[in-house]
Amino acid sequence: MKMGVVGAGLMGREIAFVYAMAGWNVVLADKSQTQLDQALSILGELVGKGVKRGLFEQGPANVALERIHASTELEAMHDVKFVVEAVFEQESVKAEVLEKLDQICSECCILASNTSTIPISTLASYLSIVRRRRFVGTHYFSPVSRMKLVEVIPAFDTSEETTAYAMKMCSNAGKTPVRIKDVAGFAVNRMLHSFMIEAVRLVEEGVATPEDLDTACRLGLGHAMGPFELMDAVTADLCVEAQEIMQEAYGERFRPPALLKQRVRAGLGGGHGRRGWREHTKKPG
């Protein structure tokens, strides 16, 4: 069994790992060899930490890493059955990749996008009419290796067979798929970003620090991670991108807070090896 993932960033590398753990041979493609090398290195670290914490068994996890084959050429996707696009959250970037995959992949291959906010029907417009029946949204959550949920989003032309196949793929990889209507931001991100925006406003107003708000959400709301921990994990850059897409669709309620945009421009967006919220804020007063 062979599937592919395009994009070796935060989401793509872990999607590849999850499917490799499920027994698939995975082609992980990215135009940057440096990005691919870094992705494999980070996955090696993930396995090491996961084994220590009892999240993975060392043998199966190491075998899974061996099932991931890196490539800088999209042509490596010519014989896969299922491809997940997980490139940068920008319509033009995703459109370019999907147009190329449409030409490269076999007629029976199903294409899926891991977009978190862009309507699937919008992305489908970049595909041939024939391919649109075999195109679907599969929105995974970070960290993919631990988070169980996947939003499965059919577009206008997505066939029921394609939707069912995508949901089965997610289930077989140990995830819990839920079917969601195709709207900007889908369901979870519309709720999540409303929450994040208000959390940043509380910091802007000096009501509480990010650390204390994270603690409050973990202990008072039962969240596994607070909003600022989560922003550091997925990057504030991506949060701003998502909020701007939803602002265009729904109006001012999703306008990114000024402080969030300022921190992104200052390079304090979090992510692997970058500074985020937790290290650079002080208590109010």
PDB file of C-alpha atoms in Angstrom:
ATOM      1  CA  MET A   1       0.000   0.000   0.000  1.00  0.00           C
ATOM      2  CA  LYS A   2       1.377   3.386  -0.990  1.00  0.00           C
ATOM      3  CA  MET A   3       0.149   6.905  -0.230  1.00  0.00           C
ATOM      4  CA  GLY A   4       1.656  10.358  -0.426  1.00  0.00           C
ATOM      5  CA  VAL A   5       1.933  13.582   1.553  1.00  0.00           C
ATOM      6  CA  VAL A   6       2.972  16.877  -0.041  1.00  0.00           C
ATOM      7  CA  GLY A   7       4.563  19.328   2.366  1.00  0.00           C
ATOM      8  CA  ALA A   8       7.123  18.335   4.998  1.00  0.00           C
ATOM      9  CA  GLY A   9       6.273  20.998   7.558  1.00  0.00           C
ATOM     10  CA  LEU A  10       4.652  20.696  10.977  1.00  0.00           C
ATOM     11  CA  MET A  11       1.484  19.006   9.714  1.00  0.00           C
ATOM     12  CA  GLY A  12       2.778  17.087   6.715  1.00  0.00           C
ATOM     13  CA  ARG A  13       5.578  15.239   8.462  1.00  0.00           C
ATOM     14  CA  GLU A  14       3.276  13.962  11.226  1.00  0.00           C
ATOM     15  CA  ILE A  15       0.521  12.992   8.784  1.00  0.00           C
ATOM     16  CA  ALA A  16       3.158  10.951   6.971  1.00  0.00           C
ATOM     17  CA  PHE A  17       4.249   9.335  10.243  1.00  0.00           C
ATOM     18  CA  VAL A  18       0.690   8.449  11.279  1.00  0.00           C
ATOM     19  CA  TYR A  19       0.034   6.651   8.002  1.00  0.00           C
ATOM     20  CA  ALA A  20       3.420   4.927   8.132  1.00  0.00           C
ATOM     21  CA  MET A  21       2.495   3.685  11.611  1.00  0.00           C
ATOM     22  CA  ALA A  22      -0.727   2.332  10.086  1.00  0.00           C
ATOM     23  CA  GLY A  23       1.300   0.233   7.646  1.00  0.00           C
ATOM     24  CA  TRP A  24       1.410   2.421   4.536  1.00  0.00           C
ATOM     25  CA  ASN A  25       4.522   3.137   2.527  1.00  0.00           C
ATOM     26  CA  VAL A  26       4.524   6.930   2.394  1.00  0.00           C
ATOM     27  CA  VAL A  27       6.084   9.267  -0.150  1.00  0.00           C
ATOM     28  CA  LEU A  28       6.770  12.583   1.618  1.00  0.00           C
ATOM     29  CA  ALA A  29       7.389  15.303  -0.967  1.00  0.00           C
ATOM     30  CA  ASP A  30       8.665  18.834  -0.553  1.00  0.00           C
ATOM     31  CA  LYS A  31      10.514  21.103  -2.974  1.00  0.00           C
ATOM     32  CA  SER A  32      13.191  21.711  -0.318  1.00  0.00           C
ATOM     33  CA  GLN A  33      15.650  18.935   0.493  1.00  0.00           C
ATOM     34  CA  THR A  34      16.586  20.855   3.641  1.00  0.00           C
ATOM     35  CA  GLN A  35      12.940  20.789   4.758  1.00  0.00           C
ATOM     36  CA  LEU A  36      12.749  17.048   4.097  1.00  0.00           C
ATOM     37  CA  ASP A  37      15.949  16.357   6.041  1.00  0.00           C
ATOM     38  CA  GLN A  38      14.676  18.460   8.937  1.00  0.00           C
ATOM     39  CA  ALA A  39      11.307  16.690   8.863  1.00  0.00           C
ATOM     40  CA  LEU A  40      12.895  13.246   9.123  1.00  0.00           C
ATOM     41  CA  SER A  41      15.178  14.452  11.908  1.00  0.00           C
ATOM     42  CA  ILE A  42      12.240  15.890  13.859  1.00  0.00           C
ATOM     43  CA  LEU A  43      10.276  12.659  13.394  1.00  0.00           C
ATOM     44  CA  GLY A  44      13.255  10.767  14.789  1.00  0.00           C
ATOM     45  CA  GLU A  45      13.148  13.027  17.857  1.00  0.00           C
ATOM     46  CA  LEU A  46       9.365  12.529  18.078  1.00  0.00           C
ATOM     47  CA  VAL A  47       9.791   8.764  18.138  1.00  0.00           C
ATOM     48  CA  GLY A  48      12.509   8.968  20.793  1.00  0.00           C
ATOM     49  CA  LYS A  49      10.368  11.125  23.078  1.00  0.00           C
ATOM     50  CA  GLY A  50       7.250   9.059  22.356  1.00  0.00           C
ATOM     51  CA  VAL A  51       9.001   5.808  23.284  1.00  0.00           C
ATOM     52  CA  LYS A  52      10.196   7.314  26.578  1.00  0.00           C
ATOM     53  CA  ARG A  53       6.661   8.466  27.405  1.00  0.00           C
ATOM     54  CA  GLY A  54       5.107   5.159  26.427  1.00  0.00           C
ATOM     55  CA  LEU A  55       3.238   6.655  23.457  1.00  0.00           C
ATOM     56  CA  PHE A  56       4.953   4.423  20.871  1.00  0.00           C
ATOM     57  CA  GLU A  57       6.609   1.028  20.856  1.00  0.00           C
ATOM     58  CA  GLN A  58      10.179   1.434  19.667  1.00  0.00           C
ATOM     59  CA  GLY A  59      10.144  -1.379  17.097  1.00  0.00           C
ATOM     60  CA  PRO A  60       6.951  -0.405  15.202  1.00  0.00           C
ATOM     61  CA  ALA A  61       7.823   3.293  15.376  1.00  0.00           C
ATOM     62  CA  ASN A  62      11.273   2.750  13.892  1.00  0.00           C
ATOM     63  CA  VAL A  63       9.797   0.542  11.165  1.00  0.00           C
ATOM     64  CA  ALA A  64       7.299   3.327  10.417  1.00  0.00           C
ATOM     65  CA  LEU A  65      10.138   5.803   9.943  1.00  0.00           C
ATOM     66  CA  GLU A  66      11.701   3.419   7.423  1.00  0.00           C
ATOM     67  CA  ARG A  67       8.423   3.406   5.456  1.00  0.00           C
ATOM     68  CA  ILE A  68       8.673   7.165   4.802  1.00  0.00           C
ATOM     69  CA  HIS A  69      10.466   7.934   1.549  1.00  0.00           C
ATOM     70  CA  ALA A  70      11.433  11.561   0.951  1.00  0.00           C
ATOM     71  CA  SER A  71      11.383  13.170  -2.488  1.00  0.00           C
ATOM     72  CA  THR A  72      11.821  16.655  -3.912  1.00  0.00           C
ATOM     73  CA  GLU A  73       9.830  15.666  -7.011  1.00  0.00           C
ATOM     74  CA  LEU A  74       6.024  15.619  -7.171  1.00  0.00           C
ATOM     75  CA  GLU A  75       6.374  13.035  -9.937  1.00  0.00           C
ATOM     76  CA  ALA A  76       7.036  10.536  -7.140  1.00  0.00           C
ATOM     77  CA  MET A  77       3.252  10.598  -6.567  1.00  0.00           C
ATOM     78  CA  HIS A  78       2.490   8.977  -9.935  1.00  0.00           C
ATOM     79  CA  ASP A  79       1.574   5.571  -8.485  1.00  0.00           C
ATOM     80  CA  VAL A  80       0.066   6.332  -5.068  1.00  0.00           C
ATOM     81  CA  LYS A  81      -3.575   5.639  -4.159  1.00  0.00           C
ATOM     82  CA  PHE A  82      -4.177   8.593  -1.847  1.00  0.00           C
ATOM     83  CA  VAL A  83      -2.407  11.957  -1.519  1.00  0.00           C
ATOM     84  CA  VAL A  84      -2.751  14.490   1.281  1.00  0.00           C
ATOM     85  CA  GLU A  85      -1.741  18.048   0.351  1.00  0.00           C
ATOM     86  CA  ALA A  86      -0.338  19.782   3.450  1.00  0.00           C
ATOM     87  CA  VAL A  87       1.498  22.817   2.080  1.00  0.00           C
ATOM     88  CA  PHE A  88       1.374  26.439   3.270  1.00  0.00           C
ATOM     89  CA  GLU A  89      -2.108  27.757   4.109  1.00  0.00           C
ATOM     90  CA  GLN A  90      -2.425  30.051   1.116  1.00  0.00           C
ATOM     91  CA  GLU A  91      -4.802  29.474  -1.777  1.00  0.00           C
ATOM     92  CA  SER A  92      -2.302  30.221  -4.543  1.00  0.00           C
ATOM     93  CA  VAL A  93       0.290  27.839  -3.072  1.00  0.00           C
ATOM     94  CA  LYS A  94      -2.213  25.021  -2.668  1.00  0.00           C
ATOM     95  CA  ALA A  95      -3.673  25.666  -6.127  1.00  0.00           C
ATOM     96  CA  GLU A  96      -0.282  25.252  -7.790  1.00  0.00           C
ATOM     97  CA  VAL A  97       0.354  21.940  -6.019  1.00  0.00           C
ATOM     98  CA  LEU A  98      -3.131  20.569  -6.724  1.00  0.00           C
ATOM     99  CA  GLU A  99      -2.945  21.456 -10.417  1.00  0.00           C
ATOM    100  CA  LYS A 100       0.345  19.551 -10.704  1.00  0.00           C
ATOM    101  CA  LEU A 101      -0.944  16.553  -8.748  1.00  0.00           C
ATOM    102  CA  ASP A 102      -4.010  16.432 -10.998  1.00  0.00           C
ATOM    103  CA  GLN A 103      -1.694  15.891 -13.960  1.00  0.00           C
ATOM    104  CA  ILE A 104       0.718  13.505 -12.251  1.00  0.00           C
ATOM    105  CA  CYS A 105      -1.506  11.169 -10.240  1.00  0.00           C
ATOM    106  CA  SER A 106      -3.399   8.229 -11.719  1.00  0.00           C
ATOM    107  CA  GLU A 107      -7.091   8.568 -12.518  1.00  0.00           C
ATOM    108  CA  CYS A 108      -8.054   6.380  -9.559  1.00  0.00           C
ATOM    109  CA  CYS A 109      -5.962   8.352  -7.032  1.00  0.00           C
ATOM    110  CA  ILE A 110      -7.872  10.366  -4.434  1.00  0.00           C
ATOM    111  CA  LEU A 111      -6.546  13.832  -3.600  1.00  0.00           C
ATOM    112  CA  ALA A 112      -7.157  15.356  -0.174  1.00  0.00           C
ATOM    113  CA  SER A 113      -6.319  18.785   1.203  1.00  0.00           C
ATOM    114  CA  ASN A 114      -5.343  19.415   4.801  1.00  0.00           C
ATOM    115  CA  THR A 115      -6.424  23.053   4.599  1.00  0.00           C
ATOM    116  CA  SER A 116      -7.756  24.340   7.902  1.00  0.00           C
ATOM    117  CA  THR A 117      -9.795  27.242   6.544  1.00  0.00           C
ATOM    118  CA  ILE A 118     -10.067  27.443   2.720  1.00  0.00           C
ATOM    119  CA  PRO A 119     -13.345  25.997   1.364  1.00  0.00           C
ATOM    120  CA  ILE A 120     -12.747  22.679  -0.395  1.00  0.00           C
ATOM    121  CA  SER A 121     -14.969  23.686  -3.310  1.00  0.00           C
ATOM    122  CA  THR A 122     -12.711  26.699  -3.868  1.00  0.00           C
ATOM    123  CA  LEU A 123      -9.659  24.450  -4.102  1.00  0.00           C
ATOM    124  CA  ALA A 124     -11.577  21.985  -6.297  1.00  0.00           C
ATOM    125  CA  SER A 125     -11.930  24.710  -8.932  1.00  0.00           C
ATOM    126  CA  TYR A 126      -8.222  24.254  -9.734  1.00  0.00           C
ATOM    127  CA  LEU A 127      -8.745  20.591 -10.651  1.00  0.00           C
ATOM    128  CA  SER A 128     -10.094  19.007 -13.795  1.00  0.00           C
ATOM    129  CA  ILE A 129     -13.814  18.222 -13.838  1.00  0.00           C
ATOM    130  CA  VAL A 130     -13.091  14.483 -13.740  1.00  0.00           C
ATOM    131  CA  ARG A 131     -10.785  14.757 -10.706  1.00  0.00           C
ATOM    132  CA  ARG A 132     -13.230  16.791  -8.610  1.00  0.00           C
ATOM    133  CA  ARG A 133     -15.248  13.686  -7.764  1.00  0.00           C
ATOM    134  CA  ARG A 134     -12.088  12.259  -6.189  1.00  0.00           C
ATOM    135  CA  PHE A 135     -11.118  15.330  -4.153  1.00  0.00           C
ATOM    136  CA  VAL A 136     -11.976  15.886  -0.482  1.00  0.00           C
ATOM    137  CA  GLY A 137     -10.887  17.881   2.551  1.00  0.00           C
ATOM    138  CA  THR A 138      -9.190  16.094   5.449  1.00  0.00           C
ATOM    139  CA  HIS A 139      -8.345  18.577   8.207  1.00  0.00           C
ATOM    140  CA  TYR A 140      -6.013  17.029  10.795  1.00  0.00           C
ATOM    141  CA  PHE A 141      -5.166  18.639  14.117  1.00  0.00           C
ATOM    142  CA  SER A 142      -1.759  19.328  15.629  1.00  0.00           C
ATOM    143  CA  PRO A 143       0.076  17.414  16.920  1.00  0.00           C
ATOM    144  CA  VAL A 144      -1.245  14.865  14.416  1.00  0.00           C
ATOM    145  CA  SER A 145       0.565  12.003  16.136  1.00  0.00           C
ATOM    146  CA  ARG A 146      -1.578  12.546  19.260  1.00  0.00           C
ATOM    147  CA  MET A 147      -4.781  14.334  18.198  1.00  0.00           C
ATOM    148  CA  LYS A 148      -7.535  11.920  17.179  1.00  0.00           C
ATOM    149  CA  LEU A 149      -9.923  14.193  15.295  1.00  0.00           C
ATOM    150  CA  VAL A 150     -10.051  14.693  11.516  1.00  0.00           C
ATOM    151  CA  GLU A 151     -12.667  16.882   9.865  1.00  0.00           C
ATOM    152  CA  VAL A 152     -13.661  15.302   6.541  1.00  0.00           C
ATOM    153  CA  ILE A 153     -15.160  17.873   4.188  1.00  0.00           C
ATOM    154  CA  PRO A 154     -16.737  16.938   0.834  1.00  0.00           C
ATOM    155  CA  ALA A 155     -16.942  19.654  -1.831  1.00  0.00           C
ATOM    156  CA  PHE A 156     -19.885  20.184  -4.194  1.00  0.00           C
ATOM    157  CA  ASP A 157     -18.674  17.519  -6.629  1.00  0.00           C
ATOM    158  CA  THR A 158     -17.050  15.062  -4.194  1.00  0.00           C
ATOM    159  CA  SER A 159     -18.551  11.601  -4.607  1.00  0.00           C
ATOM    160  CA  GLU A 160     -19.936   9.680  -1.646  1.00  0.00           C
ATOM    161  CA  GLU A 161     -17.427   6.924  -2.421  1.00  0.00           C
ATOM    162  CA  THR A 162     -14.548   9.398  -2.064  1.00  0.00           C
ATOM    163  CA  THR A 163     -15.884  10.747   1.229  1.00  0.00           C
ATOM    164  CA  ALA A 164     -16.365   7.219   2.585  1.00  0.00           C
ATOM    165  CA  TYR A 165     -12.849   6.216   1.486  1.00  0.00           C
ATOM    166  CA  ALA A 166     -11.292   9.251   3.182  1.00  0.00           C
ATOM    167  CA  MET A 167     -13.161   8.521   6.414  1.00  0.00           C
ATOM    168  CA  LYS A 168     -12.042   4.887   6.275  1.00  0.00           C
ATOM    169  CA  MET A 169      -8.427   5.957   5.701  1.00  0.00           C
ATOM    170  CA  CYS A 170      -8.588   8.193   8.763  1.00  0.00           C
ATOM    171  CA  SER A 171     -10.169   5.457  10.883  1.00  0.00           C
ATOM    172  CA  ASN A 172      -7.559   2.910   9.808  1.00  0.00           C
ATOM    173  CA  ALA A 173      -4.848   5.375  10.835  1.00  0.00           C
ATOM    174  CA  GLY A 174      -6.310   5.536  14.341  1.00  0.00           C
ATOM    175  CA  LYS A 175      -8.199   8.801  13.882  1.00  0.00           C
ATOM    176  CA  THR A 176     -11.843   9.689  14.486  1.00  0.00           C
ATOM    177  CA  PRO A 177     -13.311  11.353  11.377  1.00  0.00           C
ATOM    178  CA  VAL A 178     -16.336  13.659  11.507  1.00  0.00           C
ATOM    179  CA  ARG A 179     -18.129  14.861   8.397  1.00  0.00           C
ATOM    180  CA  ILE A 180     -18.367  18.661   8.159  1.00  0.00           C
ATOM    181  CA  LYS A 181     -20.104  20.985   5.695  1.00  0.00           C
ATOM    182  CA  ASP A 182     -17.823  22.887   3.318  1.00  0.00           C
ATOM    183  CA  VAL A 183     -17.630  26.419   4.720  1.00  0.00           C
ATOM    184  CA  ALA A 184     -14.642  28.687   5.403  1.00  0.00           C
ATOM    185  CA  GLY A 185     -12.942  27.545   8.607  1.00  0.00           C
ATOM    186  CA  PHE A 186     -15.173  24.455   8.748  1.00  0.00           C
ATOM    187  CA  ALA A 187     -16.401  23.824  12.320  1.00  0.00           C
ATOM    188  CA  VAL A 188     -13.573  23.465  14.819  1.00  0.00           C
ATOM    189  CA  ASN A 189     -11.484  26.387  13.585  1.00  0.00           C
ATOM    190  CA  ARG A 190     -14.454  28.741  13.685  1.00  0.00           C
ATOM    191  CA  MET A 191     -14.864  27.915  17.388  1.00  0.00           C
ATOM    192  CA  LEU A 192     -11.142  27.747  18.126  1.00  0.00           C
ATOM    193  CA  HIS A 193     -10.128  31.052  16.566  1.00  0.00           C
ATOM    194  CA  SER A 194     -12.963  32.923  18.254  1.00  0.00           C
ATOM    195  CA  PHE A 195     -11.498  31.566  21.490  1.00  0.00           C
ATOM    196  CA  MET A 196      -7.899  32.469  20.548  1.00  0.00           C
ATOM    197  CA  ILE A 197      -8.824  35.993  19.487  1.00  0.00           C
ATOM    198  CA  GLU A 198     -10.516  36.657  22.828  1.00  0.00           C
ATOM    199  CA  ALA A 199      -7.524  35.190  24.684  1.00  0.00           C
ATOM    200  CA  VAL A 200      -5.147  37.613  22.932  1.00  0.00           C
ATOM    201  CA  ARG A 201      -7.502  40.495  23.702  1.00  0.00           C
ATOM    202  CA  LEU A 202      -7.327  39.589  27.392  1.00  0.00           C
ATOM    203  CA  VAL A 203      -3.538  39.900  27.212  1.00  0.00           C
ATOM    204  CA  GLU A 204      -3.783  43.193  25.274  1.00  0.00           C
ATOM    205  CA  GLU A 205      -6.046  44.575  28.027  1.00  0.00           C
ATOM    206  CA  GLY A 206      -3.682  43.435  30.791  1.00  0.00           C
ATOM    207  CA  VAL A 207      -6.291  41.137  32.346  1.00  0.00           C
ATOM    208  CA  ALA A 208      -3.916  38.161  32.639  1.00  0.00           C
ATOM    209  CA  THR A 209      -0.680  36.741  31.245  1.00  0.00           C
ATOM    210  CA  PRO A 210      -0.533  34.005  28.612  1.00  0.00           C
ATOM    211  CA  GLU A 211       0.853  31.632  31.253  1.00  0.00           C
ATOM    212  CA  ASP A 212      -2.040  32.260  33.625  1.00  0.00           C
ATOM    213  CA  LEU A 213      -4.627  32.022  30.869  1.00  0.00           C
ATOM    214  CA  ASP A 214      -3.158  28.693  29.744  1.00  0.00           C
ATOM    215  CA  THR A 215      -3.345  27.454  33.334  1.00  0.00           C
ATOM    216  CA  ALA A 216      -6.931  28.682  33.632  1.00  0.00           C
ATOM    217  CA  CYS A 217      -7.974  26.848  30.466  1.00  0.00           C
ATOM    218  CA  ARG A 218      -6.264  23.613  31.470  1.00  0.00           C
ATOM    219  CA  LEU A 219      -7.599  23.560  35.038  1.00  0.00           C
ATOM    220  CA  GLY A 220     -10.867  25.456  34.635  1.00  0.00           C
ATOM    221  CA  LEU A 221     -12.026  24.199  31.233  1.00  0.00           C
ATOM    222  CA  GLY A 222     -10.258  20.840  31.090  1.00  0.00           C
ATOM    223  CA  HIS A 223      -8.288  21.702  27.936  1.00  0.00           C
ATOM    224  CA  ALA A 224      -5.180  19.645  27.221  1.00  0.00           C
ATOM    225  CA  MET A 225      -3.363  22.812  26.090  1.00  0.00           C
ATOM    226  CA  GLY A 226      -4.033  26.477  26.704  1.00  0.00           C
ATOM    227  CA  PRO A 227      -4.568  28.844  23.756  1.00  0.00           C
ATOM    228  CA  PHE A 228      -1.073  30.313  23.897  1.00  0.00           C
ATOM    229  CA  GLU A 229       0.594  26.909  24.151  1.00  0.00           C
ATOM    230  CA  LEU A 230      -1.434  25.905  21.118  1.00  0.00           C
ATOM    231  CA  MET A 231      -0.493  29.042  19.177  1.00  0.00           C
ATOM    232  CA  ASP A 232       3.170  28.352  19.921  1.00  0.00           C
ATOM    233  CA  ALA A 233       2.760  24.767  18.721  1.00  0.00           C
ATOM    234  CA  VAL A 234       0.980  25.494  15.420  1.00  0.00           C
ATOM    235  CA  THR A 235       2.649  28.948  14.988  1.00  0.00           C
ATOM    236  CA  ALA A 236       0.993  32.326  15.342  1.00  0.00           C
ATOM    237  CA  ASP A 237       1.794  32.902  11.660  1.00  0.00           C
ATOM    238  CA  LEU A 238      -0.662  30.170  10.696  1.00  0.00           C
ATOM    239  CA  CYS A 239      -3.233  31.548  13.143  1.00  0.00           C
ATOM    240  CA  VAL A 240      -3.093  34.973  11.501  1.00  0.00           C
ATOM    241  CA  GLU A 241      -3.440  33.384   8.051  1.00  0.00           C
ATOM    242  CA  ALA A 242      -6.500  31.428   9.193  1.00  0.00           C
ATOM    243  CA  GLN A 243      -8.108  34.413  10.895  1.00  0.00           C
ATOM    244  CA  GLU A 244      -7.647  36.615   7.838  1.00  0.00           C
ATOM    245  CA  ILE A 245      -9.330  34.010   5.639  1.00  0.00           C
ATOM    246  CA  MET A 246     -12.261  33.794   8.049  1.00  0.00           C
ATOM    247  CA  GLN A 247     -12.397  37.591   8.406  1.00  0.00           C
ATOM    248  CA  GLU A 248     -12.904  37.807   4.643  1.00  0.00           C
ATOM    249  CA  ALA A 249     -15.695  35.225   4.869  1.00  0.00           C
ATOM    250  CA  TYR A 250     -17.466  36.318   8.072  1.00  0.00           C
ATOM    251  CA  GLY A 251     -16.415  39.866   8.872  1.00  0.00           C
ATOM    252  CA  GLU A 252     -14.869  41.714  11.820  1.00  0.00           C
ATOM    253  CA  ARG A 253     -15.460  39.010  14.434  1.00  0.00           C
ATOM    254  CA  PHE A 254     -12.431  37.150  13.029  1.00  0.00           C
ATOM    255  CA  ARG A 255     -10.085  40.141  12.573  1.00  0.00           C
ATOM    256  CA  PRO A 256      -6.653  39.093  13.977  1.00  0.00           C
ATOM    257  CA  PRO A 257      -5.775  41.116  17.107  1.00  0.00           C
ATOM    258  CA  ALA A 258      -3.108  43.778  16.621  1.00  0.00           C
ATOM    259  CA  LEU A 259      -0.819  42.184  19.223  1.00  0.00           C
ATOM    260  CA  LEU A 260      -0.922  38.816  17.450  1.00  0.00           C
ATOM    261  CA  LYS A 261       0.008  40.377  14.102  1.00  0.00           C
ATOM    262  CA  GLN A 262       2.746  42.461  15.731  1.00  0.00           C
ATOM    263  CA  ARG A 263       4.341  39.382  17.296  1.00  0.00           C
ATOM    264  CA  VAL A 264       4.282  37.515  13.983  1.00  0.00           C
ATOM    265  CA  ARG A 265       6.042  40.434  12.268  1.00  0.00           C
ATOM    266  CA  ALA A 266       8.607  40.446  15.106  1.00  0.00           C
ATOM    267  CA  GLY A 267       9.420  36.782  14.486  1.00  0.00           C
ATOM    268  CA  LEU A 268       7.806  35.591  17.723  1.00  0.00           C
ATOM    269  CA  GLY A 269       5.398  33.161  16.104  1.00  0.00           C
ATOM    270  CA  GLY A 270       6.525  29.974  17.837  1.00  0.00           C
ATOM    271  CA  GLY A 271       7.012  26.643  16.103  1.00  0.00           C
ATOM    272  CA  HIS A 272      10.032  24.336  16.065  1.00  0.00           C
ATOM    273  CA  GLY A 273      13.087  26.265  17.277  1.00  0.00           C
ATOM    274  CA  ARG A 274      11.370  29.690  17.327  1.00  0.00           C
ATOM    275  CA  ARG A 275      10.369  31.875  20.267  1.00  0.00           C
ATOM    276  CA  GLY A 276       6.693  32.203  21.038  1.00  0.00           C
ATOM    277  CA  TRP A 277       4.304  33.619  23.633  1.00  0.00           C
ATOM    278  CA  ARG A 278       5.479  31.865  26.757  1.00  0.00           C
ATOM    279  CA  GLU A 279       9.015  33.253  26.820  1.00  0.00           C
ATOM    280  CA  HIS A 280       8.259  36.873  26.003  1.00  0.00           C
ATOM    281  CA  THR A 281       5.413  38.203  28.112  1.00  0.00           C
ATOM    282  CA  LYS A 282       5.273  39.764  31.554  1.00  0.00           C
ATOM    283  CA  LYS A 283       2.603  39.806  34.219  1.00  0.00           C
ATOM    284  CA  PRO A 284       0.270  42.848  34.043  1.00  0.00           C
ATOM    285  CA  GLY A 285       0.925  45.702  36.446  1.00  0.00           C
TER     286      GLY A 285
END
